[in-house]
JSON list of C-alpha atoms in Angstrom, two decimals:
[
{"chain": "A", "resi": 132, "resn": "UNK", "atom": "CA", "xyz": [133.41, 16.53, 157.79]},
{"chain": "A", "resi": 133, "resn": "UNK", "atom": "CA", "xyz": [133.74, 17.57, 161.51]},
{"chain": "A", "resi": 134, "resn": "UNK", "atom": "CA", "xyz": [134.28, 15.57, 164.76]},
{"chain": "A", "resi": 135, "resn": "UNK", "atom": "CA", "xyz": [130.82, 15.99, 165.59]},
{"chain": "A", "resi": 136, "resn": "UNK", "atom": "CA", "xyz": [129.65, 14.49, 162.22]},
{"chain": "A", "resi": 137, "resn": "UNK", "atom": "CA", "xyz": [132.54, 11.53, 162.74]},
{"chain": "A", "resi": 138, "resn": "UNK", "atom": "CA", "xyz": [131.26, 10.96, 166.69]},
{"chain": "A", "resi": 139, "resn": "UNK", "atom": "CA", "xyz": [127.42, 10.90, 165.56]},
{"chain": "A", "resi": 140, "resn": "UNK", "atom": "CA", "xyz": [127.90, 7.94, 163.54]},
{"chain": "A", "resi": 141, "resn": "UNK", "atom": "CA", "xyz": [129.28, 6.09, 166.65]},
{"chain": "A", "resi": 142, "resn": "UNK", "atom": "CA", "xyz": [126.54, 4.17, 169.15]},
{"chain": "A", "resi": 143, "resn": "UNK", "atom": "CA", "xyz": [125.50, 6.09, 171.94]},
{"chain": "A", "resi": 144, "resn": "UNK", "atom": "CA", "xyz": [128.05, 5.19, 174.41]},
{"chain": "A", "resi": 145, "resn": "UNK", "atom": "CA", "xyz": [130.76, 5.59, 172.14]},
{"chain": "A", "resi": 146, "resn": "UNK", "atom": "CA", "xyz": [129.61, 9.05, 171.70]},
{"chain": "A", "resi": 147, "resn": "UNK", "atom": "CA", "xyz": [129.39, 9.57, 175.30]},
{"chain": "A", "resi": 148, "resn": "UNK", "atom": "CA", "xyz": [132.97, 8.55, 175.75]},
{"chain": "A", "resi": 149, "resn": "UNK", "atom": "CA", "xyz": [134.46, 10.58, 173.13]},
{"chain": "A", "resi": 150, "resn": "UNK", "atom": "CA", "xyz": [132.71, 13.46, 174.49]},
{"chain": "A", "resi": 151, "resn": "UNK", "atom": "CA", "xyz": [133.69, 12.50, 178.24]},
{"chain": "A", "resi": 152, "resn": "UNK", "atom": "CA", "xyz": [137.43, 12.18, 177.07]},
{"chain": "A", "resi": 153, "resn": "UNK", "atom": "CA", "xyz": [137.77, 14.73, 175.29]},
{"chain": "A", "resi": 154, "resn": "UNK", "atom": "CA", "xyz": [135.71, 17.04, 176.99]},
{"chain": "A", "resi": 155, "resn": "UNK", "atom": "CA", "xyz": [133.86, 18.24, 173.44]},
{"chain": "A", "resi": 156, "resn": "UNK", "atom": "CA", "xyz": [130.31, 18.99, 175.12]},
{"chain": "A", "resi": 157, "resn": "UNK", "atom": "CA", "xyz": [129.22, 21.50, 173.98]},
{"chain": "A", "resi": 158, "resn": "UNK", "atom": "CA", "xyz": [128.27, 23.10, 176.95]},
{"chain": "A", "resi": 159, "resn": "UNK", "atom": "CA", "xyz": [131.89, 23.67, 177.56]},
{"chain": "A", "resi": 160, "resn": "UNK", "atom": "CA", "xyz": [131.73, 24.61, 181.67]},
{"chain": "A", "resi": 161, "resn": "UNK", "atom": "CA", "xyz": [130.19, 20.66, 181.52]},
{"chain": "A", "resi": 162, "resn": "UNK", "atom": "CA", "xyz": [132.45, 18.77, 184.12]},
{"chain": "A", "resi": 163, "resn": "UNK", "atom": "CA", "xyz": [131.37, 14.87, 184.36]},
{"chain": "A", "resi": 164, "resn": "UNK", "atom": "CA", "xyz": [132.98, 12.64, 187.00]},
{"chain": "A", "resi": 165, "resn": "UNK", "atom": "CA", "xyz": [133.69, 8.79, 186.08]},
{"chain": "A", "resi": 166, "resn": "UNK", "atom": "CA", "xyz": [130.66, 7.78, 188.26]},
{"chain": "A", "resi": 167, "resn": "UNK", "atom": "CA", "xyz": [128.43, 10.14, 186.26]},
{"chain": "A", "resi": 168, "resn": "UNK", "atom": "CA", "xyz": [130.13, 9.21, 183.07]},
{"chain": "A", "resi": 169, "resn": "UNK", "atom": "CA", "xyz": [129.35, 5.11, 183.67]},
{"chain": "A", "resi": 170, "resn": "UNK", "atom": "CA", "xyz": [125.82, 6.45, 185.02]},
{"chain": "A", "resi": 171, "resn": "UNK", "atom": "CA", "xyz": [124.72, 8.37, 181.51]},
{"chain": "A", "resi": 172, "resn": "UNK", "atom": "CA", "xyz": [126.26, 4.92, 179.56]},
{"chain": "A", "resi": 173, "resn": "UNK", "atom": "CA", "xyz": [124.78, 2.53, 182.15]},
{"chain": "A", "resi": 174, "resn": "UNK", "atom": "CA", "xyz": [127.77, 0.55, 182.63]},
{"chain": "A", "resi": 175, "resn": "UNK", "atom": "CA", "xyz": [129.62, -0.50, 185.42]},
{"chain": "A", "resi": 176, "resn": "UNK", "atom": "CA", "xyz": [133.80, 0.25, 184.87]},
{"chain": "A", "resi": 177, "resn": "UNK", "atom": "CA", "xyz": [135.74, 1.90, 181.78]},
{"chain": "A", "resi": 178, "resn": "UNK", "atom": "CA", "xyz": [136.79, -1.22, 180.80]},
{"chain": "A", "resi": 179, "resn": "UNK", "atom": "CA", "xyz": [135.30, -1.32, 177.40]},
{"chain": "A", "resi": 180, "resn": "UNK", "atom": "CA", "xyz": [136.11, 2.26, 176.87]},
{"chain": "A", "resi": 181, "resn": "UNK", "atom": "CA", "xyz": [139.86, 1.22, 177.58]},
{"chain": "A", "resi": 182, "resn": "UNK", "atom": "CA", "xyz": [139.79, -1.59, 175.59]},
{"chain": "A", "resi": 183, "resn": "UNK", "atom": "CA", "xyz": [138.23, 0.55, 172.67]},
{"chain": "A", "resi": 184, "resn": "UNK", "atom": "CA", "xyz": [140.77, 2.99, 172.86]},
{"chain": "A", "resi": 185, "resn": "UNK", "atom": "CA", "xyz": [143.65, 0.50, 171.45]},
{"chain": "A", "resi": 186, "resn": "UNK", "atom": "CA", "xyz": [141.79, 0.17, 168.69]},
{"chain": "A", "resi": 187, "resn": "UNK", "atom": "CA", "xyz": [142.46, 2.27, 165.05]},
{"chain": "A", "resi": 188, "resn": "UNK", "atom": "CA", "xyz": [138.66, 3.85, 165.23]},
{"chain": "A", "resi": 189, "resn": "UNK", "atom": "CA", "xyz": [139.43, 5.72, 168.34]},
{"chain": "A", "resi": 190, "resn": "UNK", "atom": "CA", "xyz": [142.88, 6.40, 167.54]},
{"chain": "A", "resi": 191, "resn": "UNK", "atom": "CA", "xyz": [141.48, 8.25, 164.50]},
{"chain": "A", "resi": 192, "resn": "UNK", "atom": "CA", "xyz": [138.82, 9.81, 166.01]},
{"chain": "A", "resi": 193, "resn": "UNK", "atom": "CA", "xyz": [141.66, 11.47, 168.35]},
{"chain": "A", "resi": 194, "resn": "UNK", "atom": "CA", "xyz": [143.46, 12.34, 165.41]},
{"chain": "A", "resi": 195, "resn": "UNK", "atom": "CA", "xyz": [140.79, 14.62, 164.60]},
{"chain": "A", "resi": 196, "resn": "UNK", "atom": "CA", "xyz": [140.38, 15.85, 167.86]},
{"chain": "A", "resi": 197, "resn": "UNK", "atom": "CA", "xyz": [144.41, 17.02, 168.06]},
{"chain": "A", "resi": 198, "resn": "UNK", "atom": "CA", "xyz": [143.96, 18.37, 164.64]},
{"chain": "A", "resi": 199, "resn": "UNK", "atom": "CA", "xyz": [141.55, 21.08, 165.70]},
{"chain": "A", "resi": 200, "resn": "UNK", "atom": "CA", "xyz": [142.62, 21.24, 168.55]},
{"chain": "A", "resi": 201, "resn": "UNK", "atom": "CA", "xyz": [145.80, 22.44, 166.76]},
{"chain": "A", "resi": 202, "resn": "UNK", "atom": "CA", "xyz": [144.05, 25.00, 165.05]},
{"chain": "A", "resi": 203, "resn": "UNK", "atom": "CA", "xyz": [142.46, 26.74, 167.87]},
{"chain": "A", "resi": 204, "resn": "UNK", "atom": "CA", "xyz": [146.23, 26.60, 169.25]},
{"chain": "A", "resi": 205, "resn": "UNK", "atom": "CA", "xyz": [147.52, 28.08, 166.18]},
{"chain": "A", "resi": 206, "resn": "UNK", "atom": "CA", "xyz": [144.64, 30.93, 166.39]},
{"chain": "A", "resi": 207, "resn": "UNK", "atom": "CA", "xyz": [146.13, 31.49, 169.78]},
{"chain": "A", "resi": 208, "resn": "UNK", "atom": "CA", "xyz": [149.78, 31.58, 168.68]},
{"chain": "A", "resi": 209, "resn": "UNK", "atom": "CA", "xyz": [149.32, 33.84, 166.10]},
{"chain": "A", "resi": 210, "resn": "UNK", "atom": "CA", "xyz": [147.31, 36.45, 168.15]},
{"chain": "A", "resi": 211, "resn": "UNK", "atom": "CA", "xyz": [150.10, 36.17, 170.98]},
{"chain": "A", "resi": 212, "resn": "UNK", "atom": "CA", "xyz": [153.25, 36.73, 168.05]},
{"chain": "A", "resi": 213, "resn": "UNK", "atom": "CA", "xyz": [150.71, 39.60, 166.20]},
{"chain": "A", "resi": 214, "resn": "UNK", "atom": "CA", "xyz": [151.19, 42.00, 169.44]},
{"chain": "A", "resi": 215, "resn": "UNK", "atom": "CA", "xyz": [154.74, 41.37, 170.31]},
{"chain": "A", "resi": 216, "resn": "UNK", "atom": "CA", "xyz": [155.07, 42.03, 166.24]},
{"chain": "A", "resi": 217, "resn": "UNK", "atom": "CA", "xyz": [152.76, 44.65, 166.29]},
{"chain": "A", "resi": 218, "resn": "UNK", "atom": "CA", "xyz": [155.66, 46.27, 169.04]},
{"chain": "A", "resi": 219, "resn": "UNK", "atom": "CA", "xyz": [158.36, 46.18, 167.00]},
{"chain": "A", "resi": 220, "resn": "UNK", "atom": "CA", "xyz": [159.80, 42.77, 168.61]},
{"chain": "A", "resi": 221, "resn": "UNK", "atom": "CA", "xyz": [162.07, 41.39, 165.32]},
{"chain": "A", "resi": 222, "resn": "UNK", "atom": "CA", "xyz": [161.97, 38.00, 166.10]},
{"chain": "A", "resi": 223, "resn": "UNK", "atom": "CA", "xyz": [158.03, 37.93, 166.61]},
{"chain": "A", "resi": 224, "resn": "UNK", "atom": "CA", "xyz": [157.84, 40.13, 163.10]},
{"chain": "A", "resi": 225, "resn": "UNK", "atom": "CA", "xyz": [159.54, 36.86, 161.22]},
{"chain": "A", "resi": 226, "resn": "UNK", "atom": "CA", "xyz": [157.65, 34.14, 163.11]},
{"chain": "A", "resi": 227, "resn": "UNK", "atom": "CA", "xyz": [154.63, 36.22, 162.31]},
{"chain": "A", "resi": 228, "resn": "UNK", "atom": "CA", "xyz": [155.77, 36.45, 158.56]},
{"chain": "A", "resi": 229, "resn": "UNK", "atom": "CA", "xyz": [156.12, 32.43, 158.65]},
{"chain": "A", "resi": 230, "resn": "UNK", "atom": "CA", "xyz": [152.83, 31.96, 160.46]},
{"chain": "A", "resi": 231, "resn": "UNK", "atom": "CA", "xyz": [151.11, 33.88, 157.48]},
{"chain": "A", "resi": 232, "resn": "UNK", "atom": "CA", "xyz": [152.74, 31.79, 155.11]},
{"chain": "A", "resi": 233, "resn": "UNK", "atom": "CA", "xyz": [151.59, 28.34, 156.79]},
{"chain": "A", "resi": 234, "resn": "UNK", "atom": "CA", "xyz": [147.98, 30.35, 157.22]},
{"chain": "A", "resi": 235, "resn": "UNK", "atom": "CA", "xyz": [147.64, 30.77, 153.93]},
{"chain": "A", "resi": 236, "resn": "UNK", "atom": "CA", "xyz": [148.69, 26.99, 152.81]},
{"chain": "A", "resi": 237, "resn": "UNK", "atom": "CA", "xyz": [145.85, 26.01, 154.90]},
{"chain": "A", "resi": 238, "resn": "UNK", "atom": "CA", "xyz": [143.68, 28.30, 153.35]},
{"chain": "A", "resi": 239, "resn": "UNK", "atom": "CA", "xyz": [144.14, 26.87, 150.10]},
{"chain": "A", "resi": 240, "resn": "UNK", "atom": "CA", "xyz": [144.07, 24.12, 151.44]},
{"chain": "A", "resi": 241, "resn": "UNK", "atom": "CA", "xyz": [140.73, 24.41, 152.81]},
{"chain": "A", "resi": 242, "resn": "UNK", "atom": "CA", "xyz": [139.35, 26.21, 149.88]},
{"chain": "A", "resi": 243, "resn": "UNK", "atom": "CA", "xyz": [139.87, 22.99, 147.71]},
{"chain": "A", "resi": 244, "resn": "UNK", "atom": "CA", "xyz": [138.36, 20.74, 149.92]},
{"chain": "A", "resi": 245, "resn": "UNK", "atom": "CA", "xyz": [135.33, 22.78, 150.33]},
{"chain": "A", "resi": 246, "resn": "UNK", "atom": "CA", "xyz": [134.72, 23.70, 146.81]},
{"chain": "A", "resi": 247, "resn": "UNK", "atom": "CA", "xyz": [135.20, 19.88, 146.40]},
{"chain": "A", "resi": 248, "resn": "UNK", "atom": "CA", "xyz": [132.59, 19.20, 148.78]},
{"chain": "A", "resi": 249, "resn": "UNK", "atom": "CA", "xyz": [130.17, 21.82, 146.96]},
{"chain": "A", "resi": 250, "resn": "UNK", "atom": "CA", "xyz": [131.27, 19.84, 143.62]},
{"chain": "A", "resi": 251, "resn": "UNK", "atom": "CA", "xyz": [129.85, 16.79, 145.28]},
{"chain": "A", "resi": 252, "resn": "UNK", "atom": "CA", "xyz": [126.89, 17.94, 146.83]},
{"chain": "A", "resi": 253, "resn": "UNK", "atom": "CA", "xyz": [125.88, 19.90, 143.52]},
{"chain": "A", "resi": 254, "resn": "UNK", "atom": "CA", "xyz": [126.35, 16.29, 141.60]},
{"chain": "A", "resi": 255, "resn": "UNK", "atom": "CA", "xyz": [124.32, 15.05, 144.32]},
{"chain": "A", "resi": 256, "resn": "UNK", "atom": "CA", "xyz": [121.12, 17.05, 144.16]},
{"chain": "A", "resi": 257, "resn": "UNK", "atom": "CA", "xyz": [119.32, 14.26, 142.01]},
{"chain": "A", "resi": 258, "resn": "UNK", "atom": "CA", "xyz": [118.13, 17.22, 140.02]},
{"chain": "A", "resi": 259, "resn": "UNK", "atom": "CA", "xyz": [117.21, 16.89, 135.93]},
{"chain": "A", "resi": 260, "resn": "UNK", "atom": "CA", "xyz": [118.35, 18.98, 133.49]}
]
């Protein structure tokens, strides 16, 4: 399940907020001030959005947010240690050897959780043998 999957289930200005905070629009050059955050939401102050955000729903939600987040900063990392590597730099040639390692945990990783998810949806076709 992705964010976007987790943040459509929320109401509307829920949604909104997550989006606004996080800056997740898809459009990402999208800038929104305050004013024309409470505008789209029609509501008056944050408060409710601040309130909300003490609460274990959003501090999930953020979870997941960090979490990729993470990813696209490991994607980063390991393209910045591949060239300095890729140069003959030693120390960059064992993080790089490490970063595989971890890569490939997630992989596996991933590749349960998806073939667990095509498990489920294949037990979920309501089809009759």
């Amino acid at each position: 399940m992705s964010i976007y999957d987790v943040i459509a289930k929320l109401p509307f200005p829920k949604q909104q907020y997550v989006k606004y905070r996080f800056n997740l629009w898809f459009d990402v050059n999208k800038t929104m001030t305050e004013e024309e955050f409470l505008k789209t939401v029609n509501k008056k102050t944050m408060n409710s959005f601040h309130k909300w955000e003490r609460t274990d729903e959003f501090k999930h939600i953020a979870s997941m947010i960090l979490a990729t987040k993470t990813a696209q900063d490991l994607i980063d990392l390991y393209e910045a240690v591949r060239d300095k590597a890729v140069k003959g730099d030693e120390k960059s040639v064992k993080l790089l050897l490490t970063l595989q390692k971890e890569i490939e945990h997630h992989k596996q990783q991933a590749l349960k959780a998806f073939d667990n998810n095509v498990e489920q949806d294949e037990e979920d076709d309501d089809l009759e043998l």
